[in-house]
């Protein structure tokens, strides 16, 4: 069964939310929410995430709850920062819910996991009559991740490490509450090509067999002209589970950016229509898929701009 998260970074666009100490709530919560999406899609099985916004825009509260309801989300998660003279972290469920309710149990898990990692004062688990908690058809939790008008809390918000930790805390709470299973390969972070060091007595046939390859594929991959191998020799082999085929990406757009790290802002250079690159691995960045190329550069998976094929 697929778990569907409606991931709602609060505010956005014309509504900055709280603002103080040189930062705005709408920017901080967007970073946290995007990181939550990345971790869930890269590391967990059977997860779908829909975000209320992925950039600096303002969907109304009604648009957000309508979208989550129409989509049939399993959880509405709204991420915020607080303001008004306090210090620390708190979270909310709707005021009509009992402490024994399913939503209250989800709040327990999310609260517990976030408090383990955020380094903030614990203001407790609360209830309120907020729109997103009231109008969503599914369990809904709203987190208030520190006070932007508190110097200590806002200093934390300025740190990417803190953003990552807090996103991880949200994810860990969701994983606990909904029993999500980790992907076996650690989120596709393992390179699809691996190496094998030849041991005494090994034959090409043994090694090929152990890695789901044919002898020809093994020889081609290593440019071997004979069947002779020797102990200690390092051979390239297909990574487990990746099959024996290599994936390629062909550029369809007349000109397309490639990136020097897994970040849509890290534009490096442009490539031209018809260029073909070997894919090393595929990952999700800010909710969209990106391929890491053999060269170490990154390219979009958007079928409007590229075509992916195996050979
Ligand atoms: Zn807010």
mmCIF file of C-alpha atoms and ligand atoms in Angstrom:
data_model
loop_
_atom_site.group_PDB
_atom_site.id
_atom_site.type_symbol
_atom_site.label_atom_id
_atom_site.label_comp_id
_atom_site.label_asym_id
_atom_site.label_seq_id
_atom_site.Cartn_x
_atom_site.Cartn_y
_atom_site.Cartn_z
ATOM 1 C CA UNK A 1 0.000 0.000 0.000
ATOM 2 C CA UNK A 2 1.242 3.421 -0.885
ATOM 3 C CA UNK A 3 1.559 6.106 1.741
ATOM 4 C CA UNK A 4 0.499 9.533 0.437
ATOM 5 C CA UNK A 5 1.844 12.603 2.188
ATOM 6 C CA UNK A 6 0.410 16.041 1.522
ATOM 7 C CA UNK A 7 3.432 18.150 2.409
ATOM 8 C CA UNK A 8 2.506 21.766 3.124
ATOM 9 C CA UNK A 9 5.172 24.412 3.685
ATOM 10 C CA UNK A 10 3.182 27.249 5.262
ATOM 11 C CA UNK A 11 2.624 30.699 3.718
ATOM 12 C CA UNK A 12 4.548 31.663 0.538
ATOM 13 C CA UNK A 13 4.461 34.344 -2.141
ATOM 14 C CA UNK A 14 2.685 37.468 -0.919
ATOM 15 C CA UNK A 15 2.401 35.929 2.574
ATOM 16 C CA UNK A 16 5.846 35.771 4.215
ATOM 17 C CA UNK A 17 4.515 34.365 7.500
ATOM 18 C CA UNK A 18 6.629 35.414 10.448
ATOM 19 C CA UNK A 19 9.739 37.451 9.662
ATOM 20 C CA UNK A 20 12.561 38.609 11.914
ATOM 21 C CA UNK A 21 16.329 38.399 12.371
ATOM 22 C CA UNK A 22 16.809 38.697 8.604
ATOM 23 C CA UNK A 23 14.819 35.594 7.644
ATOM 24 C CA UNK A 24 11.251 34.799 6.601
ATOM 25 C CA UNK A 25 9.151 31.850 7.682
ATOM 26 C CA UNK A 26 8.004 31.123 4.098
ATOM 27 C CA UNK A 27 11.620 30.489 3.026
ATOM 28 C CA UNK A 28 12.654 28.388 6.036
ATOM 29 C CA UNK A 29 9.609 26.113 5.914
ATOM 30 C CA UNK A 30 9.965 25.602 2.144
ATOM 31 C CA UNK A 31 13.512 24.333 2.724
ATOM 32 C CA UNK A 32 12.351 21.970 5.480
ATOM 33 C CA UNK A 33 9.410 20.656 3.440
ATOM 34 C CA UNK A 34 11.477 20.070 0.302
ATOM 35 C CA UNK A 35 14.036 18.167 2.348
ATOM 36 C CA UNK A 36 11.249 16.034 3.842
ATOM 37 C CA UNK A 37 10.096 15.205 0.300
ATOM 38 C CA UNK A 38 13.627 14.331 -0.830
ATOM 39 C CA UNK A 39 14.309 12.028 2.117
ATOM 40 C CA UNK A 40 10.982 10.217 1.805
ATOM 41 C CA UNK A 41 11.214 9.667 -1.961
ATOM 42 C CA UNK A 42 14.888 8.719 -1.956
ATOM 43 C CA UNK A 43 14.933 6.458 1.071
ATOM 44 C CA UNK A 44 11.485 4.890 1.548
ATOM 45 C CA UNK A 45 9.352 2.430 -0.392
ATOM 46 C CA UNK A 46 5.812 3.053 -1.625
ATOM 47 C CA UNK A 47 5.637 6.742 -0.815
ATOM 48 C CA UNK A 48 3.959 9.504 -2.799
ATOM 49 C CA UNK A 49 4.323 13.145 -1.861
ATOM 50 C CA UNK A 50 2.317 16.100 -3.109
ATOM 51 C CA UNK A 51 3.556 19.525 -2.064
ATOM 52 C CA UNK A 52 1.218 22.496 -1.652
ATOM 53 C CA UNK A 53 3.980 24.606 -3.209
ATOM 54 C CA UNK A 54 7.543 24.004 -4.389
ATOM 55 C CA UNK A 55 8.498 27.647 -4.848
ATOM 56 C CA UNK A 56 7.623 31.095 -3.522
ATOM 57 C CA UNK A 57 3.892 31.057 -4.307
ATOM 58 C CA UNK A 58 0.760 31.391 -2.179
ATOM 59 C CA UNK A 59 -1.954 28.771 -2.588
ATOM 60 C CA UNK A 60 -4.854 29.748 -0.307
ATOM 61 C CA UNK A 61 -5.563 27.588 2.729
ATOM 62 C CA UNK A 62 -8.762 26.349 1.050
ATOM 63 C CA UNK A 63 -6.830 25.408 -2.092
ATOM 64 C CA UNK A 64 -4.402 23.428 0.051
ATOM 65 C CA UNK A 65 -7.011 21.429 1.957
ATOM 66 C CA UNK A 66 -9.134 20.917 -1.192
ATOM 67 C CA UNK A 67 -6.112 19.557 -3.026
ATOM 68 C CA UNK A 68 -5.159 17.180 -0.200
ATOM 69 C CA UNK A 69 -8.761 15.960 0.112
ATOM 70 C CA UNK A 70 -9.208 15.418 -3.633
ATOM 71 C CA UNK A 71 -5.896 13.548 -3.811
ATOM 72 C CA UNK A 72 -6.798 11.322 -0.856
ATOM 73 C CA UNK A 73 -3.703 11.980 1.237
ATOM 74 C CA UNK A 74 -2.997 9.786 4.268
ATOM 75 C CA UNK A 75 -1.469 12.669 6.211
ATOM 76 C CA UNK A 76 -1.623 16.459 5.925
ATOM 77 C CA UNK A 77 1.636 17.840 7.285
ATOM 78 C CA UNK A 78 1.879 21.608 7.624
ATOM 79 C CA UNK A 79 5.308 23.034 8.464
ATOM 80 C CA UNK A 80 5.672 26.452 10.123
ATOM 81 C CA UNK A 81 7.860 28.648 12.281
ATOM 82 C CA UNK A 82 6.437 30.514 15.228
ATOM 83 C CA UNK A 83 6.685 34.131 16.377
ATOM 84 C CA UNK A 84 5.445 36.259 19.233
ATOM 85 C CA UNK A 85 8.022 36.182 21.977
ATOM 86 C CA UNK A 86 8.415 32.496 22.831
ATOM 87 C CA UNK A 87 11.228 29.966 22.483
ATOM 88 C CA UNK A 88 11.134 26.412 21.174
ATOM 89 C CA UNK A 89 9.104 23.829 19.305
ATOM 90 C CA UNK A 90 5.423 22.825 19.492
ATOM 91 C CA UNK A 91 2.927 21.040 17.270
ATOM 92 C CA UNK A 92 -0.837 21.003 16.780
ATOM 93 C CA UNK A 93 -3.736 18.731 15.905
ATOM 94 C CA UNK A 94 -7.378 19.831 15.648
ATOM 95 C CA UNK A 95 -9.027 20.810 18.933
ATOM 96 C CA UNK A 96 -11.940 18.379 18.468
ATOM 97 C CA UNK A 97 -9.659 15.325 18.615
ATOM 98 C CA UNK A 98 -9.209 13.227 21.756
ATOM 99 C CA UNK A 99 -5.803 12.265 23.075
ATOM 100 C CA UNK A 100 -6.557 8.650 22.168
ATOM 101 C CA UNK A 101 -7.336 9.447 18.529
ATOM 102 C CA UNK A 102 -5.295 8.140 15.604
ATOM 103 C CA UNK A 103 -4.188 11.697 14.828
ATOM 104 C CA UNK A 104 -3.024 12.218 18.423
ATOM 105 C CA UNK A 105 -0.920 9.043 18.130
ATOM 106 C CA UNK A 106 0.625 10.367 14.911
ATOM 107 C CA UNK A 107 1.335 13.644 16.721
ATOM 108 C CA UNK A 108 3.048 11.650 19.515
ATOM 109 C CA UNK A 109 5.394 10.017 17.002
ATOM 110 C CA UNK A 110 6.158 13.189 15.056
ATOM 111 C CA UNK A 111 6.664 15.260 18.208
ATOM 112 C CA UNK A 112 8.930 12.647 19.779
ATOM 113 C CA UNK A 113 11.149 12.248 16.727
ATOM 114 C CA UNK A 114 11.482 15.979 16.023
ATOM 115 C CA UNK A 115 12.397 16.735 19.636
ATOM 116 C CA UNK A 116 15.224 14.177 19.416
ATOM 117 C CA UNK A 117 16.981 16.173 16.711
ATOM 118 C CA UNK A 118 15.995 19.858 16.747
ATOM 119 C CA UNK A 119 17.952 21.007 19.817
ATOM 120 C CA UNK A 120 15.029 23.219 20.892
ATOM 121 C CA UNK A 121 12.985 23.774 24.012
ATOM 122 C CA UNK A 122 9.889 21.525 24.134
ATOM 123 C CA UNK A 123 6.672 23.586 24.316
ATOM 124 C CA UNK A 124 4.514 20.485 24.095
ATOM 125 C CA UNK A 125 1.800 18.881 21.965
ATOM 126 C CA UNK A 126 -1.159 21.193 21.475
ATOM 127 C CA UNK A 127 -4.587 21.490 19.865
ATOM 128 C CA UNK A 128 -6.094 24.368 17.903
ATOM 129 C CA UNK A 129 -8.803 25.223 15.380
ATOM 130 C CA UNK A 130 -6.506 26.067 12.440
ATOM 131 C CA UNK A 131 -8.003 25.844 8.933
ATOM 132 C CA UNK A 132 -5.651 23.125 7.659
ATOM 133 C CA UNK A 133 -6.347 20.956 10.716
ATOM 134 C CA UNK A 134 -10.124 21.479 10.555
ATOM 135 C CA UNK A 135 -10.796 21.251 6.810
ATOM 136 C CA UNK A 136 -8.562 18.300 5.933
ATOM 137 C CA UNK A 137 -10.345 14.930 5.676
ATOM 138 C CA UNK A 138 -7.291 12.968 6.802
ATOM 139 C CA UNK A 139 -5.131 13.146 9.949
ATOM 140 C CA UNK A 140 -3.397 16.529 10.012
ATOM 141 C CA UNK A 141 -0.443 17.749 12.058
ATOM 142 C CA UNK A 142 0.992 21.273 12.058
ATOM 143 C CA UNK A 143 4.523 21.798 13.366
ATOM 144 C CA UNK A 144 5.860 25.132 14.680
ATOM 145 C CA UNK A 145 9.619 24.826 14.363
ATOM 146 C CA UNK A 146 10.978 27.497 16.664
ATOM 147 C CA UNK A 147 10.413 31.235 17.072
ATOM 148 C CA UNK A 148 11.773 33.349 14.257
ATOM 149 C CA UNK A 149 11.818 36.398 16.574
ATOM 150 C CA UNK A 150 14.032 34.585 19.076
ATOM 151 C CA UNK A 151 17.734 35.044 18.332
ATOM 152 C CA UNK A 152 18.739 31.523 19.408
ATOM 153 C CA UNK A 153 15.953 29.790 17.481
ATOM 154 C CA UNK A 154 16.447 31.920 14.354
ATOM 155 C CA UNK A 155 20.202 31.222 14.372
ATOM 156 C CA UNK A 156 19.337 27.522 14.152
ATOM 157 C CA UNK A 157 16.956 28.173 11.234
ATOM 158 C CA UNK A 158 19.803 29.786 9.291
ATOM 159 C CA UNK A 159 21.797 26.537 9.401
ATOM 160 C CA UNK A 160 21.344 23.997 6.591
ATOM 161 C CA UNK A 161 22.416 21.262 9.032
ATOM 162 C CA UNK A 162 19.516 22.187 11.333
ATOM 163 C CA UNK A 163 17.088 22.235 8.371
ATOM 164 C CA UNK A 164 18.281 18.738 7.423
ATOM 165 C CA UNK A 165 17.980 17.471 11.004
ATOM 166 C CA UNK A 166 14.475 18.859 11.445
ATOM 167 C CA UNK A 167 13.358 17.392 8.103
ATOM 168 C CA UNK A 168 14.814 14.064 9.216
ATOM 169 C CA UNK A 169 12.883 14.336 12.499
ATOM 170 C CA UNK A 170 9.594 14.873 10.616
ATOM 171 C CA UNK A 171 10.397 11.888 8.378
ATOM 172 C CA UNK A 172 11.312 9.647 11.314
ATOM 173 C CA UNK A 173 8.011 10.498 12.986
ATOM 174 C CA UNK A 174 6.069 9.687 9.805
ATOM 175 C CA UNK A 175 8.031 6.449 9.334
ATOM 176 C CA UNK A 176 7.147 5.411 12.882
ATOM 177 C CA UNK A 177 3.484 6.414 12.654
ATOM 178 C CA UNK A 178 2.837 4.809 9.266
ATOM 179 C CA UNK A 179 5.327 1.916 9.353
ATOM 180 C CA UNK A 180 7.195 2.965 6.196
ATOM 181 C CA UNK A 181 9.886 0.611 4.944
ATOM 182 C CA UNK A 182 13.332 1.781 3.882
ATOM 183 C CA UNK A 183 14.443 1.047 0.334
ATOM 184 C CA UNK A 184 16.860 -1.880 0.367
ATOM 185 C CA UNK A 185 19.520 -0.085 -1.655
ATOM 186 C CA UNK A 186 19.668 2.954 0.596
ATOM 187 C CA UNK A 187 17.785 5.164 -1.779
ATOM 188 C CA UNK A 188 19.563 4.581 -5.038
ATOM 189 C CA UNK A 189 22.655 6.209 -3.644
ATOM 190 C CA UNK A 190 24.689 3.126 -4.493
ATOM 191 C CA UNK A 191 26.477 3.393 -7.813
ATOM 192 C CA UNK A 192 25.116 0.967 -10.376
ATOM 193 C CA UNK A 193 28.637 -0.166 -11.261
ATOM 194 C CA UNK A 194 30.799 -1.920 -8.722
ATOM 195 C CA UNK A 195 34.103 -3.759 -8.707
ATOM 196 C CA UNK A 196 35.189 -7.287 -7.842
ATOM 197 C CA UNK A 197 38.689 -8.426 -6.915
ATOM 198 C CA UNK A 198 39.571 -11.775 -8.489
ATOM 199 C CA UNK A 199 40.398 -14.579 -6.055
ATOM 200 C CA UNK A 200 42.482 -17.689 -6.707
ATOM 201 C CA UNK A 201 40.400 -20.285 -8.582
ATOM 202 C CA UNK A 202 37.812 -17.814 -9.934
ATOM 203 C CA UNK A 203 36.756 -18.089 -13.548
ATOM 204 C CA UNK A 204 35.140 -15.397 -15.666
ATOM 205 C CA UNK A 205 32.059 -17.590 -15.799
ATOM 206 C CA UNK A 206 31.855 -17.711 -11.954
ATOM 207 C CA UNK A 207 32.212 -13.967 -11.615
ATOM 208 C CA UNK A 208 29.728 -13.203 -14.396
ATOM 209 C CA UNK A 209 27.247 -15.628 -12.887
ATOM 210 C CA UNK A 210 27.564 -14.108 -9.425
ATOM 211 C CA UNK A 211 26.775 -10.661 -10.813
ATOM 212 C CA UNK A 212 23.919 -11.587 -13.156
ATOM 213 C CA UNK A 213 26.035 -10.905 -16.215
ATOM 214 C CA UNK A 214 27.075 -12.916 -19.253
ATOM 215 C CA UNK A 215 30.778 -13.629 -19.793
ATOM 216 C CA UNK A 216 30.620 -11.420 -22.886
ATOM 217 C CA UNK A 217 29.181 -8.504 -20.896
ATOM 218 C CA UNK A 218 31.885 -8.939 -18.253
ATOM 219 C CA UNK A 219 34.636 -9.037 -20.887
ATOM 220 C CA UNK A 220 33.200 -6.051 -22.770
ATOM 221 C CA UNK A 221 32.876 -4.017 -19.592
ATOM 222 C CA UNK A 222 36.548 -4.655 -18.778
ATOM 223 C CA UNK A 223 37.907 -4.601 -22.344
ATOM 224 C CA UNK A 224 39.263 -8.133 -21.877
ATOM 225 C CA UNK A 225 40.486 -9.780 -25.080
ATOM 226 C CA UNK A 226 41.109 -13.233 -23.558
ATOM 227 C CA UNK A 227 39.524 -15.370 -20.835
ATOM 228 C CA UNK A 228 42.644 -15.163 -18.665
ATOM 229 C CA UNK A 229 42.285 -13.453 -15.295
ATOM 230 C CA UNK A 230 44.623 -13.474 -12.310
ATOM 231 C CA UNK A 231 44.108 -13.242 -8.527
ATOM 232 C CA UNK A 232 44.141 -9.648 -7.301
ATOM 233 C CA UNK A 233 42.884 -8.282 -10.627
ATOM 234 C CA UNK A 234 40.083 -5.756 -10.143
ATOM 235 C CA UNK A 235 37.151 -6.167 -12.524
ATOM 236 C CA UNK A 236 34.215 -3.868 -13.087
ATOM 237 C CA UNK A 237 30.932 -5.681 -12.503
ATOM 238 C CA UNK A 238 27.274 -4.681 -12.589
ATOM 239 C CA UNK A 239 26.010 -3.631 -9.173
ATOM 240 C CA UNK A 240 23.586 -6.050 -7.567
ATOM 241 C CA UNK A 241 20.014 -5.520 -8.610
ATOM 242 C CA UNK A 242 20.864 -3.137 -11.407
ATOM 243 C CA UNK A 243 20.700 -5.833 -14.074
ATOM 244 C CA UNK A 244 23.297 -6.011 -16.776
ATOM 245 C CA UNK A 245 22.044 -3.120 -18.907
ATOM 246 C CA UNK A 246 23.448 0.369 -18.933
ATOM 247 C CA UNK A 247 21.124 3.361 -18.890
ATOM 248 C CA UNK A 248 21.667 6.311 -21.170
ATOM 249 C CA UNK A 249 20.123 9.737 -21.376
ATOM 250 C CA UNK A 250 19.808 11.573 -24.685
ATOM 251 C CA UNK A 251 19.275 15.331 -24.814
ATOM 252 C CA UNK A 252 16.113 16.319 -26.737
ATOM 253 C CA UNK A 253 16.149 20.057 -26.008
ATOM 254 C CA UNK A 254 18.255 22.244 -28.289
ATOM 255 C CA UNK A 255 20.229 23.356 -25.241
ATOM 256 C CA UNK A 256 19.967 22.010 -21.689
ATOM 257 C CA UNK A 257 21.629 22.771 -18.346
ATOM 258 C CA UNK A 258 23.659 20.174 -16.486
ATOM 259 C CA UNK A 259 24.454 20.629 -12.795
ATOM 260 C CA UNK A 260 27.680 20.098 -10.840
ATOM 261 C CA UNK A 261 25.936 18.719 -7.746
ATOM 262 C CA UNK A 262 22.493 17.330 -6.877
ATOM 263 C CA UNK A 263 20.940 20.795 -6.618
ATOM 264 C CA UNK A 264 18.760 22.527 -9.230
ATOM 265 C CA UNK A 265 20.591 25.786 -8.530
ATOM 266 C CA UNK A 266 24.026 24.303 -9.269
ATOM 267 C CA UNK A 267 24.021 25.002 -13.033
ATOM 268 C CA UNK A 268 27.365 24.081 -14.550
ATOM 269 C CA UNK A 269 27.170 24.267 -18.356
ATOM 270 C CA UNK A 270 24.799 23.515 -21.206
ATOM 271 C CA UNK A 271 24.706 20.418 -23.394
ATOM 272 C CA UNK A 272 23.283 20.143 -26.901
ATOM 273 C CA UNK A 273 20.492 18.225 -28.578
ATOM 274 C CA UNK A 274 21.607 14.709 -29.527
ATOM 275 C CA UNK A 275 24.290 14.432 -26.820
ATOM 276 C CA UNK A 276 24.122 11.045 -25.043
ATOM 277 C CA UNK A 277 25.444 10.397 -21.539
ATOM 278 C CA UNK A 278 25.777 7.279 -19.376
ATOM 279 C CA UNK A 279 23.651 7.322 -16.220
ATOM 280 C CA UNK A 280 25.404 6.346 -13.007
ATOM 281 C CA UNK A 281 22.410 6.672 -10.696
ATOM 282 C CA UNK A 282 19.069 8.430 -10.386
ATOM 283 C CA UNK A 283 17.923 10.453 -7.413
ATOM 284 C CA UNK A 284 15.145 12.809 -6.371
ATOM 285 C CA UNK A 285 16.083 16.419 -5.685
ATOM 286 C CA UNK A 286 13.470 18.844 -4.368
ATOM 287 C CA UNK A 287 10.747 16.507 -5.590
ATOM 288 C CA UNK A 288 12.035 16.068 -9.165
ATOM 289 C CA UNK A 289 14.207 13.319 -10.596
ATOM 290 C CA UNK A 290 17.793 13.943 -11.601
ATOM 291 C CA UNK A 291 20.362 11.579 -13.132
ATOM 292 C CA UNK A 292 23.970 11.581 -12.039
ATOM 293 C CA UNK A 293 26.118 10.996 -15.112
ATOM 294 C CA UNK A 294 29.318 9.000 -15.337
ATOM 295 C CA UNK A 295 31.151 12.330 -15.594
ATOM 296 C CA UNK A 296 29.830 13.277 -12.150
ATOM 297 C CA UNK A 297 27.532 15.974 -13.562
ATOM 298 C CA UNK A 298 23.754 15.879 -13.099
ATOM 299 C CA UNK A 299 20.912 16.195 -15.620
ATOM 300 C CA UNK A 300 17.111 16.371 -15.441
ATOM 301 C CA UNK A 301 14.848 13.335 -15.985
ATOM 302 C CA UNK A 302 12.070 15.528 -17.413
ATOM 303 C CA UNK A 303 10.811 13.701 -20.562
ATOM 304 C CA UNK A 304 10.152 17.096 -22.159
ATOM 305 C CA UNK A 305 13.916 17.610 -22.388
ATOM 306 C CA UNK A 306 15.546 14.170 -22.334
ATOM 307 C CA UNK A 307 14.967 10.566 -23.354
ATOM 308 C CA UNK A 308 16.223 7.704 -21.165
ATOM 309 C CA UNK A 309 16.903 4.251 -22.578
ATOM 310 C CA UNK A 310 18.753 1.041 -21.725
ATOM 311 C CA UNK A 311 21.153 -0.957 -23.830
HETATM 312 ZN ZN1 LIG B 1 3.131 30.002 9.995
#
